[in-house]
mmCIF file of C-alpha atoms in Angstrom:
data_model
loop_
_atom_site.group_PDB
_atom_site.id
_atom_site.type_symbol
_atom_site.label_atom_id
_atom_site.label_comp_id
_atom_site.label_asym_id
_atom_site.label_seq_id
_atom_site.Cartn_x
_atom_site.Cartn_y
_atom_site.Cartn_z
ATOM 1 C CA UNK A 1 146.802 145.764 16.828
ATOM 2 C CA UNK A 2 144.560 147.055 13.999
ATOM 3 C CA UNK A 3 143.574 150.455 12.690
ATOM 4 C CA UNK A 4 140.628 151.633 10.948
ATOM 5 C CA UNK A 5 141.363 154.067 8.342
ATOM 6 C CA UNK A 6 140.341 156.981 10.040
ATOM 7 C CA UNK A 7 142.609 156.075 12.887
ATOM 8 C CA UNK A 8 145.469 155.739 10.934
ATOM 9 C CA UNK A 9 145.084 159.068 8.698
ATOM 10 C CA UNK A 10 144.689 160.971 12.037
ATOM 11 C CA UNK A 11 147.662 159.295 13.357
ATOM 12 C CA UNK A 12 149.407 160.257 9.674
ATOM 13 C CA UNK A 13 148.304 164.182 9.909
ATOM 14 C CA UNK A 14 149.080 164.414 13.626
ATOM 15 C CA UNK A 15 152.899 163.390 12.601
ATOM 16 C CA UNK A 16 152.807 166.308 9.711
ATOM 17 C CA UNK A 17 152.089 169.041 12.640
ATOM 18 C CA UNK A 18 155.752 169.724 13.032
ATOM 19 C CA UNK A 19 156.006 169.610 9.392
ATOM 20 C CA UNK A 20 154.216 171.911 8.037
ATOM 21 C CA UNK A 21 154.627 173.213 4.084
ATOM 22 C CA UNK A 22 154.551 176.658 3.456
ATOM 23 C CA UNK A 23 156.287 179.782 2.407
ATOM 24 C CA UNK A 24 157.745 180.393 5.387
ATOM 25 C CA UNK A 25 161.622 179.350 5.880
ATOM 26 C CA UNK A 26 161.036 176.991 8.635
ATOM 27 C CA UNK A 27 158.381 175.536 6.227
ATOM 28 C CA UNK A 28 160.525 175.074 3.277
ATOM 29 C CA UNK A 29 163.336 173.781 5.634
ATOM 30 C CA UNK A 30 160.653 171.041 6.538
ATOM 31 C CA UNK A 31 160.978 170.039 2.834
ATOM 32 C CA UNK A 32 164.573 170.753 1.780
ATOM 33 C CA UNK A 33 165.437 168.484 5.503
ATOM 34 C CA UNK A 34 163.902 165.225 3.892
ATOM 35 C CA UNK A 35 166.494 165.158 0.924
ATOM 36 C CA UNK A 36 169.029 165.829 3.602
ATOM 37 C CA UNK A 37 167.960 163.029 5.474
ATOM 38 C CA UNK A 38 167.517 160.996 1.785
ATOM 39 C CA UNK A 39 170.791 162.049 0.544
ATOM 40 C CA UNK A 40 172.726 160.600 4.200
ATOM 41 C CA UNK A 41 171.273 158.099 4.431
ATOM 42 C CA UNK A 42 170.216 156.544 1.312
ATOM 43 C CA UNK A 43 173.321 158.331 -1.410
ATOM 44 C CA UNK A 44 172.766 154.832 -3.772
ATOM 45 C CA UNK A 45 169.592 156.730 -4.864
ATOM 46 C CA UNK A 46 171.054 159.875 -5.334
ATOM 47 C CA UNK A 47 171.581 158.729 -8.986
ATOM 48 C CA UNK A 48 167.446 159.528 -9.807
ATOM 49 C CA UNK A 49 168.128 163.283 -8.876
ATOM 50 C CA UNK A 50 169.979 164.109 -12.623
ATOM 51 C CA UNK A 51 172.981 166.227 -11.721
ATOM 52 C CA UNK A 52 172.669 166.181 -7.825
ATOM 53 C CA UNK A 53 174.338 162.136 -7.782
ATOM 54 C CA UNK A 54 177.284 163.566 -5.851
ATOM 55 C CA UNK A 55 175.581 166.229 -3.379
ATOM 56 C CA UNK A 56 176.255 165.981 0.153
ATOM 57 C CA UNK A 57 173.489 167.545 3.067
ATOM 58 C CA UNK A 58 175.723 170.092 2.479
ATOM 59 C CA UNK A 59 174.914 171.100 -0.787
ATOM 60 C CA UNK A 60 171.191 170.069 -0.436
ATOM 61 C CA UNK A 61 170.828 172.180 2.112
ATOM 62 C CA UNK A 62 171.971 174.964 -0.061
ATOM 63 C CA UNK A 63 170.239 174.228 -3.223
ATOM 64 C CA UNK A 64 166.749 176.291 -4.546
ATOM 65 C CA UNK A 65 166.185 173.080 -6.416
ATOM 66 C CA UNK A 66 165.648 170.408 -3.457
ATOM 67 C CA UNK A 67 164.005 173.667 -1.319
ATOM 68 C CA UNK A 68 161.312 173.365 -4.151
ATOM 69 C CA UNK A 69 161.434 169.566 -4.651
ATOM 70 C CA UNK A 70 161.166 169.340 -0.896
ATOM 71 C CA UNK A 71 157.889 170.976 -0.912
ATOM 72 C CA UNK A 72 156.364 169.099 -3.580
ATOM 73 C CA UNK A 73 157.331 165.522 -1.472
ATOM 74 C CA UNK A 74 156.391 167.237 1.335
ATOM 75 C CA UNK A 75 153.112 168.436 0.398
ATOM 76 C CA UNK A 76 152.364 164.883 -1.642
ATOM 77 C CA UNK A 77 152.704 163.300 1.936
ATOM 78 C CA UNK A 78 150.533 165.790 3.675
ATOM 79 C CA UNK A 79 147.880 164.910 0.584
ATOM 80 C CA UNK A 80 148.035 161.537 0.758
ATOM 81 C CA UNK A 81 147.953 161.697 4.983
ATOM 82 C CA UNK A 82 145.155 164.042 4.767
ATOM 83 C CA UNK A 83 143.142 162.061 1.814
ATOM 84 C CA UNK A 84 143.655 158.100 3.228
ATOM 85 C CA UNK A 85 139.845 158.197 4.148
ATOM 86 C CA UNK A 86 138.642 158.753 0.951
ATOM 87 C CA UNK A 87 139.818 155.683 -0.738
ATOM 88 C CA UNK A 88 139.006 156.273 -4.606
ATOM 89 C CA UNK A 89 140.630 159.921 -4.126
ATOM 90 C CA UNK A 90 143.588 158.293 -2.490
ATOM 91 C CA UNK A 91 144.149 155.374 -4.999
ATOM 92 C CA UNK A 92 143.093 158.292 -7.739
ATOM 93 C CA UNK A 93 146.292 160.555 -6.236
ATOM 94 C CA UNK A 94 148.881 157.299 -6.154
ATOM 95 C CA UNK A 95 148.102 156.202 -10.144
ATOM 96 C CA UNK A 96 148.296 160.159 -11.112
ATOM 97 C CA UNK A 97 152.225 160.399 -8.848
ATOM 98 C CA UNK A 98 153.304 157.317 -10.427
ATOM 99 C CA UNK A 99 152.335 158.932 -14.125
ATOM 100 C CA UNK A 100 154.158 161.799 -13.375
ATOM 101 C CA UNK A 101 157.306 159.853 -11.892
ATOM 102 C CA UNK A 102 157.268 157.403 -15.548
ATOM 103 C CA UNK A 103 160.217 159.532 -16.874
ATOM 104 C CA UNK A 104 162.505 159.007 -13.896
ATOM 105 C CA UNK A 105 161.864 155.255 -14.796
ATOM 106 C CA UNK A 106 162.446 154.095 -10.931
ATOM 107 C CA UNK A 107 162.910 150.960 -9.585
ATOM 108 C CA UNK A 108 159.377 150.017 -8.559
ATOM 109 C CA UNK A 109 160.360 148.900 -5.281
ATOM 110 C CA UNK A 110 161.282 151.942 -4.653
ATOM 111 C CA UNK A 111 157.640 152.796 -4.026
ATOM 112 C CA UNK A 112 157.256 150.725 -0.883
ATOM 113 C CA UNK A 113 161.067 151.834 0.140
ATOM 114 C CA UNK A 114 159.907 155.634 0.066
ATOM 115 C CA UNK A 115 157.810 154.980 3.455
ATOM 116 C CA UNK A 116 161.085 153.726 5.102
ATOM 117 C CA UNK A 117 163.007 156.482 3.966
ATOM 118 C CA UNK A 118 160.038 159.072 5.059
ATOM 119 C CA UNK A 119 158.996 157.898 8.690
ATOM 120 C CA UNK A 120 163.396 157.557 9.174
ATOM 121 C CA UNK A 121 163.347 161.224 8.257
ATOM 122 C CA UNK A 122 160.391 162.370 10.394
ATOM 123 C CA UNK A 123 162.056 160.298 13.155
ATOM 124 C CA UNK A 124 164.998 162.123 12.734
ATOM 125 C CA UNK A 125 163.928 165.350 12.873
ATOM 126 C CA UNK A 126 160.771 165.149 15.574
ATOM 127 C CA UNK A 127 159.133 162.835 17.726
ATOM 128 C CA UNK A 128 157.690 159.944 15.203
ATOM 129 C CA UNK A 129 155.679 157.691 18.033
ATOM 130 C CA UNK A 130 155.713 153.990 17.155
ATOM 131 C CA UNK A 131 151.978 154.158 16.696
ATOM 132 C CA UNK A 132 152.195 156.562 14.285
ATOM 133 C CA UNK A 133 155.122 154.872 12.663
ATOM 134 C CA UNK A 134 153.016 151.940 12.443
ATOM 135 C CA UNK A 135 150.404 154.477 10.622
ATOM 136 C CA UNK A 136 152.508 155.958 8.117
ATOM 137 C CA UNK A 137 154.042 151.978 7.137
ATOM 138 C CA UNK A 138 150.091 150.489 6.785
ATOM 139 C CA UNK A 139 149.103 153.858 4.523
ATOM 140 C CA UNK A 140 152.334 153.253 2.902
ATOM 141 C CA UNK A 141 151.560 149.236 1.782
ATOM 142 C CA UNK A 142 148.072 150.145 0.577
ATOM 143 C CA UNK A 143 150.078 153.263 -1.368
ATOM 144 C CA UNK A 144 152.622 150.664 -2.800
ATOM 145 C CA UNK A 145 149.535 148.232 -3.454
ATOM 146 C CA UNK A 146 147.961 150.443 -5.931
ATOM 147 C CA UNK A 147 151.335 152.105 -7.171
ATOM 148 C CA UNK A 148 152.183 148.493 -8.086
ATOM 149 C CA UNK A 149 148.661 147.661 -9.814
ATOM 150 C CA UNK A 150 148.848 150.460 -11.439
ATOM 151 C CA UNK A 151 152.365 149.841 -13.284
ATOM 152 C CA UNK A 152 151.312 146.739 -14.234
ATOM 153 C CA UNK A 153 148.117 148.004 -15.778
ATOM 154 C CA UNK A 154 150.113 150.605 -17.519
ATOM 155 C CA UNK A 155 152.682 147.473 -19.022
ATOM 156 C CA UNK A 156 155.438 149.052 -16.919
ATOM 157 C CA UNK A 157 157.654 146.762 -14.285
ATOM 158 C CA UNK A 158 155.948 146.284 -10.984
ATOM 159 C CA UNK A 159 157.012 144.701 -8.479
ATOM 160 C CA UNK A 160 154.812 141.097 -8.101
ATOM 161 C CA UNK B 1 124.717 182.955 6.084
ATOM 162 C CA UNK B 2 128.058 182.396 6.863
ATOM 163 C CA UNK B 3 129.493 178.856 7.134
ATOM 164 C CA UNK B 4 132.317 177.582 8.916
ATOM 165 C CA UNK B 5 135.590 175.969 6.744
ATOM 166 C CA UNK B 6 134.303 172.334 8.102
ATOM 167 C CA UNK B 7 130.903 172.944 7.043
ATOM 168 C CA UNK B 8 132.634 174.018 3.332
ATOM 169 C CA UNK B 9 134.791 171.092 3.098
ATOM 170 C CA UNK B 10 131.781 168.459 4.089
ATOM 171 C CA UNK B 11 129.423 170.115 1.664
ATOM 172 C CA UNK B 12 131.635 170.001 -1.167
ATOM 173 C CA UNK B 13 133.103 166.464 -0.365
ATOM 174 C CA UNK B 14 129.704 165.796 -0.345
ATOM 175 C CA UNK B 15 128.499 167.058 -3.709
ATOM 176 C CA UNK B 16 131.306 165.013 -5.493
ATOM 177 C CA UNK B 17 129.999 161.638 -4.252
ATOM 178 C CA UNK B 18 128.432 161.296 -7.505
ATOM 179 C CA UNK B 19 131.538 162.325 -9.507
ATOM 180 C CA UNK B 20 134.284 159.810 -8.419
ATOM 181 C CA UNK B 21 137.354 159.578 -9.808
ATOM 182 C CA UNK B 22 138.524 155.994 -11.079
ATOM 183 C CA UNK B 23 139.636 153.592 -13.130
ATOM 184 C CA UNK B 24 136.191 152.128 -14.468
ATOM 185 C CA UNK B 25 134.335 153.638 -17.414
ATOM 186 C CA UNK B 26 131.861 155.953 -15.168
ATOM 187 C CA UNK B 27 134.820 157.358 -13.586
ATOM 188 C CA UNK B 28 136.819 158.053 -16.437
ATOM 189 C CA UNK B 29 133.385 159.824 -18.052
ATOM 190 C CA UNK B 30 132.694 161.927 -14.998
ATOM 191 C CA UNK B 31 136.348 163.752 -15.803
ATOM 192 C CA UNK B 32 135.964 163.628 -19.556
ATOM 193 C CA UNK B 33 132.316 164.875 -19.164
ATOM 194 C CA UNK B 34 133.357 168.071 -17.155
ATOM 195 C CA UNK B 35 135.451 168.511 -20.671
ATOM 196 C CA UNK B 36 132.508 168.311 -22.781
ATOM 197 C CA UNK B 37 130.643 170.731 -20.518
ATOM 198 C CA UNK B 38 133.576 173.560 -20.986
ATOM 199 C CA UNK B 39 134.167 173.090 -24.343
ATOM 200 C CA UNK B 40 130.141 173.284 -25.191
ATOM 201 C CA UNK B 41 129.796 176.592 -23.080
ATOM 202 C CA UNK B 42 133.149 178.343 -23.180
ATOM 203 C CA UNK B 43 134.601 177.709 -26.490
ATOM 204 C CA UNK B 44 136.656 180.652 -26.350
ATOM 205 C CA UNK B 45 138.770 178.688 -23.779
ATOM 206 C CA UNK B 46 139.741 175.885 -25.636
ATOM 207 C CA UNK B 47 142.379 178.191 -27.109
ATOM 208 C CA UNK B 48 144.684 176.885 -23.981
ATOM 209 C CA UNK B 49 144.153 173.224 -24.994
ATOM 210 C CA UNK B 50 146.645 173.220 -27.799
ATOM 211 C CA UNK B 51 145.749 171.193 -30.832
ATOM 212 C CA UNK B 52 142.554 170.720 -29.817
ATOM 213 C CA UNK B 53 140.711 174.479 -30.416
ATOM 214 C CA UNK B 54 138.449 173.345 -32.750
ATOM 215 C CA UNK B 55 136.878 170.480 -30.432
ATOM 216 C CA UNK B 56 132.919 169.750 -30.003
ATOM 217 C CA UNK B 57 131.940 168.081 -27.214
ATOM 218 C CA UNK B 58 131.628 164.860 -29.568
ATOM 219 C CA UNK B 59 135.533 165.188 -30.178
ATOM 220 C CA UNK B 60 136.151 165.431 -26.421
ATOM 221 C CA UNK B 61 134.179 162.330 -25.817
ATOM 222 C CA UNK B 62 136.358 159.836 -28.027
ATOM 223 C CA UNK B 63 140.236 161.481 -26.932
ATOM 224 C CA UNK B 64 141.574 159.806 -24.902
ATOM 225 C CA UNK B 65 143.674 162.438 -23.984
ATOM 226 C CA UNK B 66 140.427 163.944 -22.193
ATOM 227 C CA UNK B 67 140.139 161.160 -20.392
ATOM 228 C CA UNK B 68 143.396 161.309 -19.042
ATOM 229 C CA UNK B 69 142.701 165.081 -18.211
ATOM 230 C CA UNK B 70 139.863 164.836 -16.899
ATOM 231 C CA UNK B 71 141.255 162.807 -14.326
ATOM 232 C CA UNK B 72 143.477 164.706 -13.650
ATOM 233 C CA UNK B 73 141.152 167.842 -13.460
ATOM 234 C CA UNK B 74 138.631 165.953 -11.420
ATOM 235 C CA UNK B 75 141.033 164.421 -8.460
ATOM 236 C CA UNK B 76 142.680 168.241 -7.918
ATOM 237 C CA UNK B 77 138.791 169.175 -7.544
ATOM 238 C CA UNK B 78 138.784 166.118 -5.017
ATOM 239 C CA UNK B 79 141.879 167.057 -3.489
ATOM 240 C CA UNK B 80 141.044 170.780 -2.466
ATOM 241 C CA UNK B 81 137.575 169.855 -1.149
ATOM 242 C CA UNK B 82 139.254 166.617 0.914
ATOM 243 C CA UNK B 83 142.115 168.923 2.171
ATOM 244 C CA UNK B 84 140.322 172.123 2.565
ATOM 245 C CA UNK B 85 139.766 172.457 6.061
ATOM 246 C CA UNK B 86 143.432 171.757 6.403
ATOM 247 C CA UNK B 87 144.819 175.403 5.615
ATOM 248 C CA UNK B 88 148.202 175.569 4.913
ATOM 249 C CA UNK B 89 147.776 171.896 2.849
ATOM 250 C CA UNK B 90 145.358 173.595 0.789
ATOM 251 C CA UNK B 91 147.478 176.737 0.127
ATOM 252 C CA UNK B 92 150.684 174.683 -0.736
ATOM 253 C CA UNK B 93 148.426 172.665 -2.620
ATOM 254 C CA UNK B 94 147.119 175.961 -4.879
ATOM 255 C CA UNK B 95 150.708 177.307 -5.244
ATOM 256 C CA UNK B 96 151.624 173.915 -6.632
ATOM 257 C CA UNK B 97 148.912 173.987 -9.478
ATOM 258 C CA UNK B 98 149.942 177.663 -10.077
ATOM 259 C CA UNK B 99 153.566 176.374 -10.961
ATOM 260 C CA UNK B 100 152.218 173.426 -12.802
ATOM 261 C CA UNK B 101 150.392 175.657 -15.050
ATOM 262 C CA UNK B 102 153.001 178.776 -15.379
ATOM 263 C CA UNK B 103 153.861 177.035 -18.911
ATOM 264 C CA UNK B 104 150.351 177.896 -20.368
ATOM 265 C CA UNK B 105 150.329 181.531 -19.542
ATOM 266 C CA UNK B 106 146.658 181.650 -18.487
ATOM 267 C CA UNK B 107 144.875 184.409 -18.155
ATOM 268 C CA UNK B 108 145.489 184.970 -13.957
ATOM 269 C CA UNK B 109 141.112 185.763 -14.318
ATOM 270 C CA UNK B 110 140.543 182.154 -15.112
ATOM 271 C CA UNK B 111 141.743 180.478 -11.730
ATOM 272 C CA UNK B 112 138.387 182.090 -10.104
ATOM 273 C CA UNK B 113 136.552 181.498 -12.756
ATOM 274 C CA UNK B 114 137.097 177.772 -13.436
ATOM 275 C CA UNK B 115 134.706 177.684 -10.352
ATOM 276 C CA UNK B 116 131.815 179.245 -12.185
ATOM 277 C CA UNK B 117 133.033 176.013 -15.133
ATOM 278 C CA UNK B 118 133.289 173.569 -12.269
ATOM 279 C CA UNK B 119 130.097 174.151 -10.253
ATOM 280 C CA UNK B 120 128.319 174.356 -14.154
ATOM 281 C CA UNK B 121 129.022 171.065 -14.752
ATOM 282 C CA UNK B 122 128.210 169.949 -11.507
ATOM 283 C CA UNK B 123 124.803 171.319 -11.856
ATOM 284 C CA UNK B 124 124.382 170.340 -15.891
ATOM 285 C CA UNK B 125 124.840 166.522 -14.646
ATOM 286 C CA UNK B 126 123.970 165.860 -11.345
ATOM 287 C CA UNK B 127 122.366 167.186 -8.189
ATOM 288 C CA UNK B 128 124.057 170.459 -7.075
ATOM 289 C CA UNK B 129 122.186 172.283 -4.043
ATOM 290 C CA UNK B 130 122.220 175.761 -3.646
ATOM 291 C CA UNK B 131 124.365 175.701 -0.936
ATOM 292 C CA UNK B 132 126.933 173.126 -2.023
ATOM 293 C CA UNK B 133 127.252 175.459 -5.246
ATOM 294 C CA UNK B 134 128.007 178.541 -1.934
ATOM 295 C CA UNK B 135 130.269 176.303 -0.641
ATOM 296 C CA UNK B 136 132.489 176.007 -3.746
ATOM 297 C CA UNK B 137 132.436 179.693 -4.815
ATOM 298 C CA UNK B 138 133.610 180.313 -0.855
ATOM 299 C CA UNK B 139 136.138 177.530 -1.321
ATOM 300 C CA UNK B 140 137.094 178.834 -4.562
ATOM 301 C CA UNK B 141 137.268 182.066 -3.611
ATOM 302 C CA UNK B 142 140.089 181.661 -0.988
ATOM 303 C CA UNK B 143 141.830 179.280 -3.591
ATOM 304 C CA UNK B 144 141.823 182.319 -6.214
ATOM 305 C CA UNK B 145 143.360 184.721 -3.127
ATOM 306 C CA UNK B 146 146.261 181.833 -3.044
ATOM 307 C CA UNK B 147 146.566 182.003 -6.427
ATOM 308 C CA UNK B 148 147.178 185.678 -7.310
ATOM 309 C CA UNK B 149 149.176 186.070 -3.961
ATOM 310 C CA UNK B 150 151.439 183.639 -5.387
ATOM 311 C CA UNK B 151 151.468 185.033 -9.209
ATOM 312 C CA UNK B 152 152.610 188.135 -7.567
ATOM 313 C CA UNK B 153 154.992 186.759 -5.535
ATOM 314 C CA UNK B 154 156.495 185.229 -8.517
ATOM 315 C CA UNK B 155 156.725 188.304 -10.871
ATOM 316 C CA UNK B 156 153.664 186.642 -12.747
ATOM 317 C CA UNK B 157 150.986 188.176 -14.408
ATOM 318 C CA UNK B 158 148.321 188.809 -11.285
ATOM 319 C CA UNK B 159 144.279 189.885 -10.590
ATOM 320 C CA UNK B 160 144.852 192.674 -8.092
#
């Protein structure tokens, strides 16, 4: 089964619904839940989150910091869901995250990982519908795609 | 005449056809260029771009750094005209450049008028219609209300 591109960022948006950012504390909830779900599931990454390598959901859950870091991911997925059509602005957005995430000097196949990690947490939380799963998964190897060209271009490991 | 947020969005989607952002040399001019505009007609301004307050439009044209901020100046343009009609992603979206820019203590004037700069350059180098210039000034007119709701709400400096 294929999608066009306007298929799958509709499909990508229409799984953001229940996710909403905002000021609002279900909205920041939305964003401080994802490191919750991160920090479960995945604590071998906890070690890129300087001084958080030991926190439990627990401690996520009660931290300003990952309330505000959770709306910045969160709001980078609903720009990148809500963006897909366009492709230069979408590439454009990828090369400008990965210059910002240079100093955290991540694995870079962590890029690709990060969809795993974000359609497990909007499973978790919501209904994720295996079409839209499948959605989130092709935006996220055309995301990884350029994040990967781009670190190469830059002289920085990529991931071949 | 009033228009309606989807007529806002296509119209200023549409006027940035012609200023893509990229990785090939047009691209990287149409961000550097919107540099050389400013600096050229608002030279008082170039007080916030530290090191370089002395900068002609010639200067602007060979840094690299401009290129690299004109990027970065050009996809946000992108990225609240792609995302507009999407409400609370625009919003979360304006309070996010807010905090990204609390280190420069701006003026809290300047966030409105950077659309007077933006829609100037579109105009100096391009086609800009009457009406696409309506549509920005509307768009950038609810992205200034973000902006000082948010300076407020942070104990910041605000436009009342």
């Amino acid at each position: 089964m294929s999608m066009s591109r306007q298929e799958i960022q509709d499909l990508c948006v229409k799984s953001l619904e229940e996710k909403m950012v905002g000021t609002e504390a279900k909205n920041v909830d939305n964003g401080n839940g994802f490191y919750q779900y991160f920090f479960t599931n995945f604590p071998d990454l906890r070690v890129y989150f300087k001084g958080a390598e030991k926190y439990t959901a627990e401690d996520v859950k009660k931290s300003e910091r990952f309330d505000k870091q959770g709306q910045r991911i969160l709001l980078a997925c609903h720009l990148i869901a809500n963006v897909y059509t366009n492709e230069e602005v979408f590439k454009a957005y990828v090369r400008e995250t990965v210059n910002r995430h240079r100093i955290y000097k991540m694995d870079p196949a962590l890029w690709m990982a990060f969809f795993t990690v974000f359609t497990g947490y909007l499973g978790s939380t919501g209904s994720l519908t295996d079409q839209q799963k499948a959605a989130w998964m092709a935006l996220g190897k055309e995301f990884n795609a350029e994040c990967q060209e781009h670190l190469k271009n830059s002289n920085l490991p990529y991931v071949h």
